[in-house]
XYZ file of C-alpha atoms in Angstrom:
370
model
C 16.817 -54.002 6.487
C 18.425 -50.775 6.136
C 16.873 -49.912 2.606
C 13.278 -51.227 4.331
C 13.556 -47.917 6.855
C 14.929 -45.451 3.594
C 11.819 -45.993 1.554
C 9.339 -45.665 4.542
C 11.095 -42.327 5.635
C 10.799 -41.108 1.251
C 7.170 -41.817 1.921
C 6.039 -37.936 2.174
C 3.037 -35.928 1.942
C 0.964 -36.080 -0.819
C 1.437 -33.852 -3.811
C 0.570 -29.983 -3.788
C -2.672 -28.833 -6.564
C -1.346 -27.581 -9.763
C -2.705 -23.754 -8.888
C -0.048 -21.818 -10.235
C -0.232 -23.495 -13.468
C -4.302 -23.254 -13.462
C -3.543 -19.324 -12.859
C -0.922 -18.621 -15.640
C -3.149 -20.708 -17.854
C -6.186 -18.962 -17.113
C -4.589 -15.558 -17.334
C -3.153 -16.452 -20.925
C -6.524 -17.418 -21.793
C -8.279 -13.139 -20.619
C -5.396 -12.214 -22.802
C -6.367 -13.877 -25.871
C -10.275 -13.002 -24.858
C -8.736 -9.612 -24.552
C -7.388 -9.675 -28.301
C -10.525 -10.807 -29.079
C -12.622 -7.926 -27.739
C -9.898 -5.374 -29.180
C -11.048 -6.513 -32.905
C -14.577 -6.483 -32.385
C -14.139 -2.907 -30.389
C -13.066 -1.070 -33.374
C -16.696 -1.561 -35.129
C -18.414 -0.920 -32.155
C -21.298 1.213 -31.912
C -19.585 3.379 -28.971
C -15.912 2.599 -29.696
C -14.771 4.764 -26.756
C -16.824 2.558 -24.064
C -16.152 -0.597 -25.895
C -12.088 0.258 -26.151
C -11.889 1.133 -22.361
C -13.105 -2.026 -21.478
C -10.775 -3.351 -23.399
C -8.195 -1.508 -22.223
C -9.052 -2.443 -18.739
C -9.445 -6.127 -19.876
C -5.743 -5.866 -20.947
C -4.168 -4.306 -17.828
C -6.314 -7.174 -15.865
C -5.179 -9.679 -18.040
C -1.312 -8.781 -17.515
C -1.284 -8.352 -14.370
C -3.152 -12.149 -13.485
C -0.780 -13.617 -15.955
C 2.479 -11.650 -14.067
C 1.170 -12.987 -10.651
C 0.327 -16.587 -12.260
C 4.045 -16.043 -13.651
C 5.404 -15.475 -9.952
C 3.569 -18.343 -8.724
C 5.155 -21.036 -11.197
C 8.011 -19.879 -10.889
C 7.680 -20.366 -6.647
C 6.138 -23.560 -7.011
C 9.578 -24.628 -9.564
C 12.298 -23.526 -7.564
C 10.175 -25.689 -4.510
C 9.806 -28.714 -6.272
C 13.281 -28.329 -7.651
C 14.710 -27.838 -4.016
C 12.521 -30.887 -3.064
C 14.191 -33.201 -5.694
C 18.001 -31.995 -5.070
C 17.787 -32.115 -1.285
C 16.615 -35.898 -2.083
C 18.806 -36.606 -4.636
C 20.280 -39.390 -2.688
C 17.373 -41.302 -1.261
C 15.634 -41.333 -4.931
C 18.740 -42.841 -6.183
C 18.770 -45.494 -3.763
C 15.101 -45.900 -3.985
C 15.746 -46.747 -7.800
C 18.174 -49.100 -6.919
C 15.890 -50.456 -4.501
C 13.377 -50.993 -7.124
C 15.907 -52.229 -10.078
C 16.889 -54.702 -7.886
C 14.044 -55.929 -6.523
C 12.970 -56.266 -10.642
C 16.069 -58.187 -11.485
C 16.604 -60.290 -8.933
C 15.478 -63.971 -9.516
C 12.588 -65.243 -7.825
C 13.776 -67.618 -5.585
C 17.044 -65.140 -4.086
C 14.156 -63.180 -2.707
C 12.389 -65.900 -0.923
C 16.008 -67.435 0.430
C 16.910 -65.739 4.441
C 19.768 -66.582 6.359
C 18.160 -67.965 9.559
C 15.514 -70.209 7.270
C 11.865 -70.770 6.327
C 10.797 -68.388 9.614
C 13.207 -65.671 8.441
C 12.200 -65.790 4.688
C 8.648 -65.467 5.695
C 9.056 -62.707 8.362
C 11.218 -61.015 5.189
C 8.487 -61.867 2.729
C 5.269 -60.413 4.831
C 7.610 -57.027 5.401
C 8.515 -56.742 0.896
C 4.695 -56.936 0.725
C 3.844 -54.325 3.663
C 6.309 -51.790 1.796
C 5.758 -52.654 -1.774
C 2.100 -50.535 -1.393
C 4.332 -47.563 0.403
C 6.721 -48.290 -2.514
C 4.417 -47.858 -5.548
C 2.636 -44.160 -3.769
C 6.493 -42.904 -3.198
C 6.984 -43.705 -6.974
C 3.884 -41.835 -8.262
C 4.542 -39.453 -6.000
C 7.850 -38.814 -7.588
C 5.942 -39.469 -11.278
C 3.815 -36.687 -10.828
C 6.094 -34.006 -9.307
C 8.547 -35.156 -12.381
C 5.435 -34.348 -14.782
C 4.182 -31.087 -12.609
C 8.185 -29.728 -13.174
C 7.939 -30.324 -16.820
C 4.507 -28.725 -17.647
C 5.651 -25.514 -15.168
C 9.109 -25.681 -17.452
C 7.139 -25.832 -20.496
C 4.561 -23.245 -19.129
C 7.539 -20.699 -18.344
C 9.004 -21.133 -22.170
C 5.678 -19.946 -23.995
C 5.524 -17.178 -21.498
C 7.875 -14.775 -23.882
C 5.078 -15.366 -26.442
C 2.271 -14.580 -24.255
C 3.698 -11.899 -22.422
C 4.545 -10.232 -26.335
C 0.970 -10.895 -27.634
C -0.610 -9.080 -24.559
C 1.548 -6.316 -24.212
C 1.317 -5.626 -27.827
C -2.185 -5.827 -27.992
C -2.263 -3.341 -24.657
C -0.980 -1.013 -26.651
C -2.459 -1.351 -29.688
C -6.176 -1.214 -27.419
C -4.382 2.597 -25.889
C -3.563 3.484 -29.479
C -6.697 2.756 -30.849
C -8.799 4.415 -27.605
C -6.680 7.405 -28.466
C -7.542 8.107 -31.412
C -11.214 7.312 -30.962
C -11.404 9.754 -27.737
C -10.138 12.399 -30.478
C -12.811 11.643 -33.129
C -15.569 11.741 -30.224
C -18.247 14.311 -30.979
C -20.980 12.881 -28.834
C -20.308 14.310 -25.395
C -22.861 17.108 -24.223
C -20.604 19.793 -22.761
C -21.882 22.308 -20.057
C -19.608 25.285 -21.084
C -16.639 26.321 -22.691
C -12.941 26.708 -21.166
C -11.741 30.377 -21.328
C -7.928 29.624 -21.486
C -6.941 33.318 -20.869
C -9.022 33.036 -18.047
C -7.728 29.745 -17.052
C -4.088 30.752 -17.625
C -4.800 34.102 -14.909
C -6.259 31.982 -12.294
C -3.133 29.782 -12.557
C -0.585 32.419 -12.425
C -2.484 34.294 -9.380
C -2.549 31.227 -6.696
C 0.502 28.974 -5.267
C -1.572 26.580 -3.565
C -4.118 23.915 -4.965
C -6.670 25.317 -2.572
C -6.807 28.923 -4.090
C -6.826 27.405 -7.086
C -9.977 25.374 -6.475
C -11.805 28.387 -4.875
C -11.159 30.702 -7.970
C -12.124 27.766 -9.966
C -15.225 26.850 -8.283
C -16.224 31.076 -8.751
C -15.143 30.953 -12.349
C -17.051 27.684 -13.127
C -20.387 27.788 -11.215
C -22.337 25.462 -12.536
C -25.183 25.488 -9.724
C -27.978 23.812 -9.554
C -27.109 22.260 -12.714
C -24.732 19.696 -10.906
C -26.208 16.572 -9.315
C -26.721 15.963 -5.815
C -24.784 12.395 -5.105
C -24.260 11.069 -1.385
C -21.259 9.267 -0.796
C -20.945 5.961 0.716
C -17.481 4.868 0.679
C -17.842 2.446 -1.957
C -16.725 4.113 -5.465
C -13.932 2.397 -7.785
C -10.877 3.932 -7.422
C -9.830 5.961 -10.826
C -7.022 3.668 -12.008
C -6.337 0.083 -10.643
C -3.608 0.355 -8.009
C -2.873 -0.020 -4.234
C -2.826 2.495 -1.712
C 0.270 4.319 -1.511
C -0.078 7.153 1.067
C -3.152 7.536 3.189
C -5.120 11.292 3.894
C -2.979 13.779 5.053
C 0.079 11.618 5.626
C 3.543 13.231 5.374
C 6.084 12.124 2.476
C 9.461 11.070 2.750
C 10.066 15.335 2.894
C 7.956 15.454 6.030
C 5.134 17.354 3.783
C 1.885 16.009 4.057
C -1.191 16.826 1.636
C -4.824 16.108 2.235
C -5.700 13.753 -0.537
C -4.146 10.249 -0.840
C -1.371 8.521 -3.505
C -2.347 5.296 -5.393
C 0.421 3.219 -6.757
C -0.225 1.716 -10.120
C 1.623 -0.008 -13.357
C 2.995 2.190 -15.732
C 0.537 3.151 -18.339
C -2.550 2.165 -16.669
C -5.566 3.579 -17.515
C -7.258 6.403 -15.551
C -11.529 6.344 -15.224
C -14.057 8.952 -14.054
C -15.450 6.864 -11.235
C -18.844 9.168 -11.602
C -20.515 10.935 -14.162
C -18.736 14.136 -13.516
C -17.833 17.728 -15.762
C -14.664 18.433 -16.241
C -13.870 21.787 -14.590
C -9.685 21.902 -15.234
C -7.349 19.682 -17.154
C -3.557 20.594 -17.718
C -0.405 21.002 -15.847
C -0.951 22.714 -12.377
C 1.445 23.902 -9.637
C 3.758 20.301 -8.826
C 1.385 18.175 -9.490
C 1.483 17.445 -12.993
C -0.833 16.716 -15.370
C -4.214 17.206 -13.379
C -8.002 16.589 -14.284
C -10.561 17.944 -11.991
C -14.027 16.759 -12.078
C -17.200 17.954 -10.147
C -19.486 14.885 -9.831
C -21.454 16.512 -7.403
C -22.630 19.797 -6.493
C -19.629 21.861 -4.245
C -18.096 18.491 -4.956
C -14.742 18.454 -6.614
C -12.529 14.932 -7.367
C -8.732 16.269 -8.048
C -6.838 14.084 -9.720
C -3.278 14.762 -10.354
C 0.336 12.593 -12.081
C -1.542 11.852 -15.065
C 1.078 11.610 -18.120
C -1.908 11.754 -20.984
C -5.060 13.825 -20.408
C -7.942 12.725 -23.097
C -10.962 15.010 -21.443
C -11.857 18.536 -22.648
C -12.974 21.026 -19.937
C -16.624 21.446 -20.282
C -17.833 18.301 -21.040
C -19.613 15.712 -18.941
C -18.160 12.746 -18.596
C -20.485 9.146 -18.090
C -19.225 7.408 -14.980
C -16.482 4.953 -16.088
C -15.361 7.093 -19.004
C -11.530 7.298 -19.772
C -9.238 10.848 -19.021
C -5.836 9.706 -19.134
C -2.476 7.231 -19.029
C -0.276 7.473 -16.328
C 3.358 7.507 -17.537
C 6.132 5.006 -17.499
C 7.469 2.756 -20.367
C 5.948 -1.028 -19.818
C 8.989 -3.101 -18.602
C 10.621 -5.715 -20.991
C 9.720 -9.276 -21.308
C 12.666 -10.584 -19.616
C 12.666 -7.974 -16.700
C 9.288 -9.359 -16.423
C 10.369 -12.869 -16.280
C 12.790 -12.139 -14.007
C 10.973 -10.291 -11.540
C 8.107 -13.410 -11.354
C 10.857 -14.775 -8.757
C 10.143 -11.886 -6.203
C 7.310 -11.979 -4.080
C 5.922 -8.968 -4.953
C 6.148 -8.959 -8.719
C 6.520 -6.615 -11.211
C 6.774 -3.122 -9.179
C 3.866 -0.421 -9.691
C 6.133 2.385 -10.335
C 3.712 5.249 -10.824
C 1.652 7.323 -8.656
C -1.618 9.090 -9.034
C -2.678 11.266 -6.512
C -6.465 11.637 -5.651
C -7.979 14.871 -3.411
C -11.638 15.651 -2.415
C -13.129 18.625 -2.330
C -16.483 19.357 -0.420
C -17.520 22.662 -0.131
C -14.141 23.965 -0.571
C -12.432 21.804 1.850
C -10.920 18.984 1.426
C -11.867 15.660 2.870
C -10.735 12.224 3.792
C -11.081 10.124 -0.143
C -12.037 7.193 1.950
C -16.049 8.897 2.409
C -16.578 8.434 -1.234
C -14.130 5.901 -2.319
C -13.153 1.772 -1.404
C -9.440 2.506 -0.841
C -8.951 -0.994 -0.089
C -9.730 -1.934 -3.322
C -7.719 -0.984 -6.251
C-alpha cells in the first residue's frame, strides 16, 4: 500500500535534548540569584567587594541568558522548518490514522484476493502500527518542545528587563559605594601639577611611562610577582587584536585589544597601586597599575575610572565601566537569531610594561580566556 511506504519513510530520528531551553532557563534563574545578591550586598560588611561580585554576577548572568536566547531561537526556526517541509506527509499520516480509527472492524480484515490477502494485509497493519505510534510521539513531543520554546521566548522581555535593570542598579550602587570608600591604604599622593607637566612634555605612551616610573618610585616597596601566563583578564571579553598587531590604519601597538559588552566592568587582576588614572594621549580614559616591581599593567578605553592614584588596590578590585549604552530589549531579541549574538562593541586595550619595555600580555595573562 502506498500510505504503508509514507509512514515508514515519516519514521525519523529520534528527538533532539531540550538544551537550549535548559540554558535560557538556567540563565534566568543567575539572574534572579543575581537580584538576590544585589539586596543583601548593600548591608554588606565590604559593600565594594560584595557589589563587584555582583556586578560580575550580572554581566555573567546576561550574557548566558543572551546565548540561551540565541539557542531557542535556533532550535525554533529548526523544528519549525522540520514541520513545514513535512506539512504534507503529517497530513496524510493523520488521515492515515483517522481512518484507520473510523473504519469498521470487519472493512479492515476484508482484501480483494481473499483470506491469504487479508492476512498478508493484517500481519503488515500490525508491523507498522508500532512504527506508527513512535512517528506520532515523535510529532507529540516536537509539538510540545515548539510550544514551551514559544512560551520561553514571550517571558524573555520580562527577564531580559529585570536583569538589565538590576545591572544597573548593582553599577549605581558600586558607584556610589567606591566614592564613600575610606578603607584603602594609599602609598602616596598624586601631584596633579606634576602629573599635568609630565603629560604635556611626552607624545608617546612610552615617555610617558619612563617619566612616570621616575616620578613615582616606589622601590622596594612594590612586590616581587612572577608571571605565569595564567591571570584573569581585566574585563570579560574576547581577544580582539593580538601583541603588536597592526590596525585597520596599518599602525600596530605593543599591547593587545579585548572586545567586551558595553558597560562591562573593569578588575585589577592583581593587587596593584595605582600610578596614573585620567585621559592620556589617544587612548582615553587610562588606569595604570604597578603590581609588581618595574612592572606596569596599562590599561586604556575605560569610559568611568573609580581608582585614585596612590592607593593599592586588592587583586579583583573594581577601576572602571567601559562605555556604550546597553542595547534594547528587542534589539536583543532580535539579534538571538544571529550566530554570534549580541555584538561586544567596546574595546579595552591592555599593555605590559617590564622594566620599561613593553612585553607580550600573554606572559602574565590567559588571553584565551575572557
Amino acid at each position: 500500500m502506498r500510505w504503508l511506504a509514507l509512514i515508514l519513510l515519516l519514521v525519523g530520528s529520534p528527538l533532539a535534548a531540550q538544551t537550549p531551553a535548559d540554558a535560557a532557563a538556567q540563565a534566568a534563574d543567575r539572574l534572579t540569584a543575581a537580584r538576590a545578591q544585589l539586596e543583601a550586598a548593600t548591608t554588606a560588611r565590604n559593600q565594594v567587594s560584595a557589589l563587584t561580585e555582583t556586578v560580575q554576577s550580572y554581566e555573567d548572568g546576561l550574557v548566558a541568558l543572551r546565548d540561551g536566547l540565541r539557542r531557542v531561537a535556533i532550535r525554533v526556526d529548526t523544528l519549525q522548518t522540520q514541520l513545514d517541509s513535512r506539512s504534507v506527509e503529517i497530513s496524510r499520516l493523520l488521515g492515515v490514522l483517522a481512518s484507520i480509527g473510523d473504519a469498521p472492524a470487519p472493512l479492515l480484515l476484508l482484501h480483494p484476493t481473499g483470506a491469504l490477502g487479508t492476512a498478508r494485509a493484517g500481519m503488515m497493519v500490525a508491523d507498522v502500527t508500532p512504527a506508527l505510534q513512535i512517528r506520532v510521539e515523535e510529532l507529540r513531543l516536537q509539538l510540545e518542545e515548539l510550544a514551551l520554546l514559544q512560551a520561553l521566548q514571550e517571558t524573555a522581555l520580562d527577564t531580559l528587563a529585570s536583569g538589565l535593570e538590576g545591572a544597573q542598579a548593582a553599577r549605581a550602587a558600586l558607584s556610589e559605594a567606591i566614592s564613600d570608600r575610606t578603607d584603602l591604604p594609599r602609598r602616596f599622593t598624586d601631584d596633579p601639577i606634576q602629573t599635568a607637566l609630565l603629560i604635556a612634555s611626552t607624545d608617546t605612551l612610552d615617555s610617558f611611562a619612563d617619566g612616570l616610573a621616575q616620578t613615582f618610585d616606589t622601590g622596594d616597596a612594590a612586590p616581587v610577582v612572577q608571571p605565569d601566563g595564567s591571570l584573569t583578564l581585566p574585563v570579560r571579553g574576547t581577544l580582539l587584536r593580538g601583541f603588536n598587531a597592526p590596525d585597520a590604519a596599518g599602525i600596530s601597538r605593543p599591547g593587545v585589544i579585548l572586545a567586551a559588552r558595553p558597560r562591562a566592568l573593569v578588575t585589577t587582576p592583581l593587587a596593584a597601586t595605582v600610578l596614573f588614572r585620567g585621559p592620556l594621549l589617544d587612548y582615553g580614559n587610562v588606569v595604570i597599575l604597578e603590581p609588581a616591581q618595574d612592572v606596569m599593567f596599562v590599561i586604556g578605553g575605560l569610559a568611568e575610572v573609580y581608582t585614585q592614584v596612590g592607593e593599592i588596590l586588592p587583586a579583583g578590585a573594581p577601576i572602571g565601566l567601559l562605555g556604550g549604552d546597553a542595547p534594547a530589549i528587542d534589539d536583543i531579541l532580535n539579534e538571538t537569531d544571529r550566530s554570534g549574538g549580541p555584538a561586544a562593541s567596546e574595546t579595552l586595550y591592555l599593555e605590559v610594561r617590564d622594566g620599561q619595555s613593553p612585553v607580550n600580555p600573554a606572559t602574565w595573562f590567559a588571553l584565551d580566556r575572557g
